[in-house]
Amino acid sequence: RKEVEQDPGPFNVPEGATVAFNCTYSNSASQSFFWYRQDCRKEPKLLMSVYSSGNEDGRFTAQLNRASQYISLLIRDSKLSDSATYLCVVRGDYKLSFGAGTTVTVRA
Amino acid sequence: DGGITQSPKYLFRKEGQNVTLSCEQNLNHDAMYWYRQDPGQGLRLIYYSQIVNDFQKGDIAEGYSVSREKKESFPLTVTSAQKNPTAFYLCASSIPGGPETQYFGPGTRLLVL
């Protein structure tokens, strides 16, 4: 079983729409959780950390459900510039484990 | 500006050849990492180093080697023993104490001729 699993998508949404997707992780002892954004053929960049109580950063909302071992990301009022692959990342003892990514395409 | 640089951007390897990918950072981070990314897969950890002169194997170290002689530098050698080296290679660094937030270099694409 993969350590982090994501729906690869793609999610194709119009501008202004809301899009949400999840990832699941296998290690119940995981300590920290993140969403990274990766543009085509570029390096990943931290989008936001995910806290137990849930957190927002502008149009982005992240939720963590430790009991069910899943993390979610919701993007409100989608912009063309939100088109990217979103990587779910989970921290273990000494390393980060990366999901394969969920691709989001926002169309005009 | 502080950051991580990787070179070259594209690298071509012939059969049986060793090649070395460069990674340099001026963020004063102790920890550095090498990942490999293949299409449709998540990043996989090759090697990591938490301090100068020390490094550890990651999940897919076979066919690769590293050195950490300076804090700023963590070069990766892809040896001829790596039979499927074509991939996007990413170097990252993080603050001391753990792999929390990692900062990535722009990556090197390795192709086999």
PDB file of C-alpha atoms in Angstrom:
ATOM      1  CA  ARG A   1       0.000   0.000   0.000  1.00  0.00           C
ATOM      2  CA  LYS A   2       1.326   3.443  -0.849  1.00  0.00           C
ATOM      3  CA  GLU A   3       2.124   5.728   2.062  1.00  0.00           C
ATOM      4  CA  VAL A   4       0.133   8.585   0.558  1.00  0.00           C
ATOM      5  CA  GLU A   5      -2.608   8.134  -2.027  1.00  0.00           C
ATOM      6  CA  GLN A   6      -4.347  10.816  -4.032  1.00  0.00           C
ATOM      7  CA  ASP A   7      -6.997  10.920  -6.739  1.00  0.00           C
ATOM      8  CA  PRO A   8      -4.917  11.940  -9.763  1.00  0.00           C
ATOM      9  CA  GLY A   9      -7.807  13.818 -11.383  1.00  0.00           C
ATOM     10  CA  PRO A  10      -7.721  15.800 -13.524  1.00  0.00           C
ATOM     11  CA  PHE A  11     -10.296  18.138 -12.052  1.00  0.00           C
ATOM     12  CA  ASN A  12     -11.370  20.472 -14.811  1.00  0.00           C
ATOM     13  CA  VAL A  13     -13.350  23.417 -13.415  1.00  0.00           C
ATOM     14  CA  PRO A  14     -14.487  26.848 -14.653  1.00  0.00           C
ATOM     15  CA  GLU A  15     -13.162  30.045 -13.181  1.00  0.00           C
ATOM     16  CA  GLY A  16     -14.936  30.957  -9.978  1.00  0.00           C
ATOM     17  CA  ALA A  17     -15.875  27.375  -9.126  1.00  0.00           C
ATOM     18  CA  THR A  18     -15.050  25.539  -5.937  1.00  0.00           C
ATOM     19  CA  VAL A  19     -12.987  22.383  -6.177  1.00  0.00           C
ATOM     20  CA  ALA A  20     -12.079  19.966  -3.409  1.00  0.00           C
ATOM     21  CA  PHE A  21     -10.049  16.796  -3.228  1.00  0.00           C
ATOM     22  CA  ASN A  22      -8.602  14.448  -0.639  1.00  0.00           C
ATOM     23  CA  CYS A  23      -5.659  12.279   0.085  1.00  0.00           C
ATOM     24  CA  THR A  24      -5.261   9.357   2.453  1.00  0.00           C
ATOM     25  CA  TYR A  25      -2.179   8.288   4.364  1.00  0.00           C
ATOM     26  CA  SER A  26      -1.268   4.910   5.789  1.00  0.00           C
ATOM     27  CA  ASN A  27       0.949   5.702   8.780  1.00  0.00           C
ATOM     28  CA  SER A  28      -1.164   6.592  11.780  1.00  0.00           C
ATOM     29  CA  ALA A  29       1.958   7.906  13.544  1.00  0.00           C
ATOM     30  CA  SER A  30       2.472  10.634  10.941  1.00  0.00           C
ATOM     31  CA  GLN A  31       3.317  13.904  12.578  1.00  0.00           C
ATOM     32  CA  SER A  32       2.801  16.756  10.165  1.00  0.00           C
ATOM     33  CA  PHE A  33       0.869  17.344   6.995  1.00  0.00           C
ATOM     34  CA  PHE A  34       1.266  19.702   4.075  1.00  0.00           C
ATOM     35  CA  TRP A  35      -0.026  20.617   0.660  1.00  0.00           C
ATOM     36  CA  TYR A  36       2.572  21.492  -1.967  1.00  0.00           C
ATOM     37  CA  ARG A  37       1.864  22.927  -5.383  1.00  0.00           C
ATOM     38  CA  GLN A  38       3.787  21.865  -8.465  1.00  0.00           C
ATOM     39  CA  ASP A  39       3.500  23.610 -11.802  1.00  0.00           C
ATOM     40  CA  CYS A  40       4.247  21.707 -14.989  1.00  0.00           C
ATOM     41  CA  ARG A  41       7.931  20.756 -15.192  1.00  0.00           C
ATOM     42  CA  LYS A  42       8.782  22.863 -12.141  1.00  0.00           C
ATOM     43  CA  GLU A  43       9.776  22.133  -8.564  1.00  0.00           C
ATOM     44  CA  PRO A  44       7.181  21.676  -5.783  1.00  0.00           C
ATOM     45  CA  LYS A  45       6.523  24.661  -3.536  1.00  0.00           C
ATOM     46  CA  LEU A  46       4.837  24.703  -0.162  1.00  0.00           C
ATOM     47  CA  LEU A  47       1.229  25.842  -0.415  1.00  0.00           C
ATOM     48  CA  MET A  48       0.215  25.415   3.215  1.00  0.00           C
ATOM     49  CA  SER A  49       0.601  23.309   6.300  1.00  0.00           C
ATOM     50  CA  VAL A  50      -2.408  21.391   7.563  1.00  0.00           C
ATOM     51  CA  TYR A  51      -3.343  21.719  11.214  1.00  0.00           C
ATOM     52  CA  SER A  52      -5.554  19.448  13.272  1.00  0.00           C
ATOM     53  CA  SER A  53      -8.234  22.081  13.690  1.00  0.00           C
ATOM     54  CA  GLY A  54      -8.275  22.910   9.988  1.00  0.00           C
ATOM     55  CA  ASN A  55      -6.916  26.117   8.544  1.00  0.00           C
ATOM     56  CA  GLU A  56      -7.461  28.643   5.797  1.00  0.00           C
ATOM     57  CA  ASP A  57      -5.088  30.651   3.685  1.00  0.00           C
ATOM     58  CA  GLY A  58      -7.081  33.024   1.529  1.00  0.00           C
ATOM     59  CA  ARG A  59      -9.135  30.945  -0.900  1.00  0.00           C
ATOM     60  CA  PHE A  60      -7.563  27.690   0.261  1.00  0.00           C
ATOM     61  CA  THR A  61      -8.911  25.581   3.130  1.00  0.00           C
ATOM     62  CA  ALA A  62      -7.196  22.475   4.455  1.00  0.00           C
ATOM     63  CA  GLN A  63      -8.702  19.880   6.773  1.00  0.00           C
ATOM     64  CA  LEU A  64      -7.186  16.938   8.611  1.00  0.00           C
ATOM     65  CA  ASN A  65      -9.080  13.889   9.846  1.00  0.00           C
ATOM     66  CA  ARG A  66      -6.700  11.804  11.942  1.00  0.00           C
ATOM     67  CA  ALA A  67      -9.286   9.159  12.776  1.00  0.00           C
ATOM     68  CA  SER A  68      -9.890   8.378   9.108  1.00  0.00           C
ATOM     69  CA  GLN A  69      -6.357   9.320   8.068  1.00  0.00           C
ATOM     70  CA  TYR A  70      -7.234  11.713   5.330  1.00  0.00           C
ATOM     71  CA  ILE A  71      -6.431  15.292   4.407  1.00  0.00           C
ATOM     72  CA  SER A  72      -8.458  17.562   2.178  1.00  0.00           C
ATOM     73  CA  LEU A  73      -7.880  20.744   0.227  1.00  0.00           C
ATOM     74  CA  LEU A  74     -10.633  23.047  -0.942  1.00  0.00           C
ATOM     75  CA  ILE A  75     -10.098  25.900  -3.369  1.00  0.00           C
ATOM     76  CA  ARG A  76     -12.787  28.572  -3.544  1.00  0.00           C
ATOM     77  CA  ASP A  77     -13.333  31.059  -6.362  1.00  0.00           C
ATOM     78  CA  SER A  78     -10.848  29.260  -8.610  1.00  0.00           C
ATOM     79  CA  LYS A  79      -8.475  31.362 -10.703  1.00  0.00           C
ATOM     80  CA  LEU A  80      -6.718  30.407 -13.915  1.00  0.00           C
ATOM     81  CA  SER A  81      -3.473  30.643 -11.951  1.00  0.00           C
ATOM     82  CA  ASP A  82      -4.629  27.816  -9.651  1.00  0.00           C
ATOM     83  CA  SER A  83      -4.055  25.330 -12.476  1.00  0.00           C
ATOM     84  CA  ALA A  84      -1.365  23.025 -11.157  1.00  0.00           C
ATOM     85  CA  THR A  85      -0.737  19.663  -9.541  1.00  0.00           C
ATOM     86  CA  TYR A  86      -1.318  19.591  -5.807  1.00  0.00           C
ATOM     87  CA  LEU A  87       0.845  17.214  -3.800  1.00  0.00           C
ATOM     88  CA  CYS A  88      -0.273  15.824  -0.482  1.00  0.00           C
ATOM     89  CA  VAL A  89       2.725  15.464   1.834  1.00  0.00           C
ATOM     90  CA  VAL A  90       2.987  13.637   5.136  1.00  0.00           C
ATOM     91  CA  ARG A  91       5.887  13.754   7.563  1.00  0.00           C
ATOM     92  CA  GLY A  92       7.142  10.588   9.204  1.00  0.00           C
ATOM     93  CA  ASP A  93      10.115  10.112  11.508  1.00  0.00           C
ATOM     94  CA  TYR A  94      12.857  11.295   9.229  1.00  0.00           C
ATOM     95  CA  LYS A  95      11.343  12.030   5.886  1.00  0.00           C
ATOM     96  CA  LEU A  96       8.457  13.473   3.964  1.00  0.00           C
ATOM     97  CA  SER A  97       6.242  11.120   1.935  1.00  0.00           C
ATOM     98  CA  PHE A  98       4.682  12.569  -1.194  1.00  0.00           C
ATOM     99  CA  GLY A  99       1.506  11.629  -2.971  1.00  0.00           C
ATOM    100  CA  ALA A 100       1.549  11.430  -6.756  1.00  0.00           C
ATOM    101  CA  GLY A 101      -0.529  14.593  -6.979  1.00  0.00           C
ATOM    102  CA  THR A 102      -3.978  15.779  -8.018  1.00  0.00           C
ATOM    103  CA  THR A 103      -4.088  17.822 -11.199  1.00  0.00           C
ATOM    104  CA  VAL A 104      -6.432  20.793 -11.316  1.00  0.00           C
ATOM    105  CA  THR A 105      -7.158  22.707 -14.506  1.00  0.00           C
ATOM    106  CA  VAL A 106      -9.145  25.933 -14.274  1.00  0.00           C
ATOM    107  CA  ARG A 107     -10.689  27.050 -17.577  1.00  0.00           C
ATOM    108  CA  ALA A 108     -11.856  30.505 -18.586  1.00  0.00           C
TER     109      ALA A 108
ATOM    110  CA  ASP B   1      18.746  35.994  -2.687  1.00  0.00           C
ATOM    111  CA  GLY B   2      18.867  32.718  -0.788  1.00  0.00           C
ATOM    112  CA  GLY B   3      17.916  29.553  -2.576  1.00  0.00           C
ATOM    113  CA  ILE B   4      18.863  26.224  -4.045  1.00  0.00           C
ATOM    114  CA  THR B   5      20.474  25.817  -7.428  1.00  0.00           C
ATOM    115  CA  GLN B   6      20.735  22.654  -9.472  1.00  0.00           C
ATOM    116  CA  SER B   7      22.745  22.088 -12.580  1.00  0.00           C
ATOM    117  CA  PRO B   8      22.505  21.223 -15.321  1.00  0.00           C
ATOM    118  CA  LYS B   9      18.844  21.686 -16.185  1.00  0.00           C
ATOM    119  CA  TYR B  10      19.026  18.807 -18.691  1.00  0.00           C
ATOM    120  CA  LEU B  11      21.559  15.990 -18.678  1.00  0.00           C
ATOM    121  CA  PHE B  12      22.079  13.184 -21.148  1.00  0.00           C
ATOM    122  CA  ARG B  13      23.670   9.941 -20.138  1.00  0.00           C
ATOM    123  CA  LYS B  14      25.119   7.277 -22.345  1.00  0.00           C
ATOM    124  CA  GLU B  15      24.889   3.603 -21.474  1.00  0.00           C
ATOM    125  CA  GLY B  16      27.460   2.612 -18.847  1.00  0.00           C
ATOM    126  CA  GLN B  17      28.283   6.188 -17.933  1.00  0.00           C
ATOM    127  CA  ASN B  18      28.289   7.771 -14.487  1.00  0.00           C
ATOM    128  CA  VAL B  19      26.916  11.302 -14.276  1.00  0.00           C
ATOM    129  CA  THR B  20      26.881  13.785 -11.415  1.00  0.00           C
ATOM    130  CA  LEU B  21      24.074  16.225 -10.639  1.00  0.00           C
ATOM    131  CA  SER B  22      24.971  19.353  -8.745  1.00  0.00           C
ATOM    132  CA  CYS B  23      22.986  20.841  -5.848  1.00  0.00           C
ATOM    133  CA  GLU B  24      24.060  23.987  -3.993  1.00  0.00           C
ATOM    134  CA  GLN B  25      22.196  25.964  -1.330  1.00  0.00           C
ATOM    135  CA  ASN B  26      22.912  29.236   0.449  1.00  0.00           C
ATOM    136  CA  LEU B  27      20.057  28.976   2.941  1.00  0.00           C
ATOM    137  CA  ASN B  28      22.370  27.768   5.714  1.00  0.00           C
ATOM    138  CA  HIS B  29      20.256  24.615   6.033  1.00  0.00           C
ATOM    139  CA  ASP B  30      21.834  21.596   7.647  1.00  0.00           C
ATOM    140  CA  ALA B  31      19.610  18.978   6.014  1.00  0.00           C
ATOM    141  CA  MET B  32      19.592  18.207   2.306  1.00  0.00           C
ATOM    142  CA  TYR B  33      17.703  15.640   0.246  1.00  0.00           C
ATOM    143  CA  TRP B  34      17.625  14.064  -3.191  1.00  0.00           C
ATOM    144  CA  TYR B  35      14.378  12.889  -4.767  1.00  0.00           C
ATOM    145  CA  ARG B  36      13.435  11.278  -7.998  1.00  0.00           C
ATOM    146  CA  GLN B  37      10.106  12.000  -9.703  1.00  0.00           C
ATOM    147  CA  ASP B  38       8.638   9.781 -12.423  1.00  0.00           C
ATOM    148  CA  PRO B  39       5.420  10.510 -14.331  1.00  0.00           C
ATOM    149  CA  GLY B  40       2.337   9.601 -12.308  1.00  0.00           C
ATOM    150  CA  GLN B  41       4.337   8.898  -9.183  1.00  0.00           C
ATOM    151  CA  GLY B  42       5.128  10.830  -6.069  1.00  0.00           C
ATOM    152  CA  LEU B  43       8.601  12.005  -5.214  1.00  0.00           C
ATOM    153  CA  ARG B  44      10.761   9.158  -3.941  1.00  0.00           C
ATOM    154  CA  LEU B  45      13.660   9.749  -1.574  1.00  0.00           C
ATOM    155  CA  ILE B  46      17.063   8.651  -2.829  1.00  0.00           C
ATOM    156  CA  TYR B  47      19.469   9.947  -0.170  1.00  0.00           C
ATOM    157  CA  TYR B  48      19.401  12.487   2.599  1.00  0.00           C
ATOM    158  CA  SER B  49      21.975  14.208   4.764  1.00  0.00           C
ATOM    159  CA  GLN B  50      21.238  15.830   8.098  1.00  0.00           C
ATOM    160  CA  ILE B  51      24.726  17.209   8.652  1.00  0.00           C
ATOM    161  CA  VAL B  52      28.047  17.621   6.895  1.00  0.00           C
ATOM    162  CA  ASN B  53      30.011  14.386   6.374  1.00  0.00           C
ATOM    163  CA  ASP B  54      26.976  12.248   7.099  1.00  0.00           C
ATOM    164  CA  PHE B  55      24.280  10.872   4.811  1.00  0.00           C
ATOM    165  CA  GLN B  56      21.707   8.107   4.816  1.00  0.00           C
ATOM    166  CA  LYS B  57      20.044   5.960   2.182  1.00  0.00           C
ATOM    167  CA  GLY B  58      16.472   6.718   1.349  1.00  0.00           C
ATOM    168  CA  ASP B  59      13.913   4.414  -0.222  1.00  0.00           C
ATOM    169  CA  ILE B  60      15.563   3.958  -3.627  1.00  0.00           C
ATOM    170  CA  ALA B  61      19.329   4.409  -3.106  1.00  0.00           C
ATOM    171  CA  GLU B  62      20.504   1.550  -5.318  1.00  0.00           C
ATOM    172  CA  GLY B  63      22.509   2.802  -8.278  1.00  0.00           C
ATOM    173  CA  TYR B  64      23.129   6.212  -6.719  1.00  0.00           C
ATOM    174  CA  SER B  65      25.848   7.743  -4.557  1.00  0.00           C
ATOM    175  CA  VAL B  66      26.249  11.066  -2.748  1.00  0.00           C
ATOM    176  CA  SER B  67      28.775  13.066  -0.774  1.00  0.00           C
ATOM    177  CA  ARG B  68      28.407  15.885   1.746  1.00  0.00           C
ATOM    178  CA  GLU B  69      31.801  17.482   2.199  1.00  0.00           C
ATOM    179  CA  LYS B  70      30.417  20.997   2.554  1.00  0.00           C
ATOM    180  CA  LYS B  71      27.246  22.304   4.123  1.00  0.00           C
ATOM    181  CA  GLU B  72      26.287  24.092   0.929  1.00  0.00           C
ATOM    182  CA  SER B  73      26.750  21.191  -1.477  1.00  0.00           C
ATOM    183  CA  PHE B  74      25.154  17.766  -1.903  1.00  0.00           C
ATOM    184  CA  PRO B  75      26.024  16.263  -5.307  1.00  0.00           C
ATOM    185  CA  LEU B  76      24.307  13.116  -6.563  1.00  0.00           C
ATOM    186  CA  THR B  77      26.047  10.617  -8.840  1.00  0.00           C
ATOM    187  CA  VAL B  78      23.884   8.367 -10.988  1.00  0.00           C
ATOM    188  CA  THR B  79      26.021   5.320 -11.605  1.00  0.00           C
ATOM    189  CA  SER B  80      25.900   2.807 -14.424  1.00  0.00           C
ATOM    190  CA  ALA B  81      24.264   0.409 -11.967  1.00  0.00           C
ATOM    191  CA  GLN B  82      21.072   2.478 -12.124  1.00  0.00           C
ATOM    192  CA  LYS B  83      19.280   0.753 -14.989  1.00  0.00           C
ATOM    193  CA  ASN B  84      16.390   3.149 -15.352  1.00  0.00           C
ATOM    194  CA  PRO B  85      17.804   6.608 -14.660  1.00  0.00           C
ATOM    195  CA  THR B  86      15.470   8.668 -16.838  1.00  0.00           C
ATOM    196  CA  ALA B  87      13.585  10.914 -14.415  1.00  0.00           C
ATOM    197  CA  PHE B  88      13.257  14.389 -12.946  1.00  0.00           C
ATOM    198  CA  TYR B  89      15.711  14.785 -10.047  1.00  0.00           C
ATOM    199  CA  LEU B  90      14.954  17.273  -7.296  1.00  0.00           C
ATOM    200  CA  CYS B  91      17.234  18.461  -4.540  1.00  0.00           C
ATOM    201  CA  ALA B  92      15.789  19.974  -1.375  1.00  0.00           C
ATOM    202  CA  SER B  93      16.939  21.395   1.925  1.00  0.00           C
ATOM    203  CA  SER B  94      15.323  22.064   5.260  1.00  0.00           C
ATOM    204  CA  ILE B  95      16.006  23.767   8.559  1.00  0.00           C
ATOM    205  CA  PRO B  96      17.727  21.821  11.317  1.00  0.00           C
ATOM    206  CA  GLY B  97      15.702  19.505  13.499  1.00  0.00           C
ATOM    207  CA  GLY B  98      13.619  17.706  10.960  1.00  0.00           C
ATOM    208  CA  PRO B  99      12.277  17.561   7.433  1.00  0.00           C
ATOM    209  CA  GLU B 100       9.418  19.963   8.082  1.00  0.00           C
ATOM    210  CA  THR B 101       9.240  22.513   5.319  1.00  0.00           C
ATOM    211  CA  GLN B 102      11.512  21.626   2.454  1.00  0.00           C
ATOM    212  CA  TYR B 103      12.707  24.045  -0.171  1.00  0.00           C
ATOM    213  CA  PHE B 104      13.342  22.617  -3.595  1.00  0.00           C
ATOM    214  CA  GLY B 105      15.762  23.432  -6.352  1.00  0.00           C
ATOM    215  CA  PRO B 106      14.512  23.758  -9.949  1.00  0.00           C
ATOM    216  CA  GLY B 107      15.422  20.161 -10.778  1.00  0.00           C
ATOM    217  CA  THR B 108      17.504  18.311 -13.357  1.00  0.00           C
ATOM    218  CA  ARG B 109      15.969  16.184 -16.104  1.00  0.00           C
ATOM    219  CA  LEU B 110      18.139  13.166 -16.862  1.00  0.00           C
ATOM    220  CA  LEU B 111      17.675  11.384 -20.153  1.00  0.00           C
ATOM    221  CA  VAL B 112      19.403   8.285 -21.433  1.00  0.00           C
ATOM    222  CA  LEU B 113      20.766   8.308 -24.981  1.00  0.00           C
TER     223      LEU B 113
END
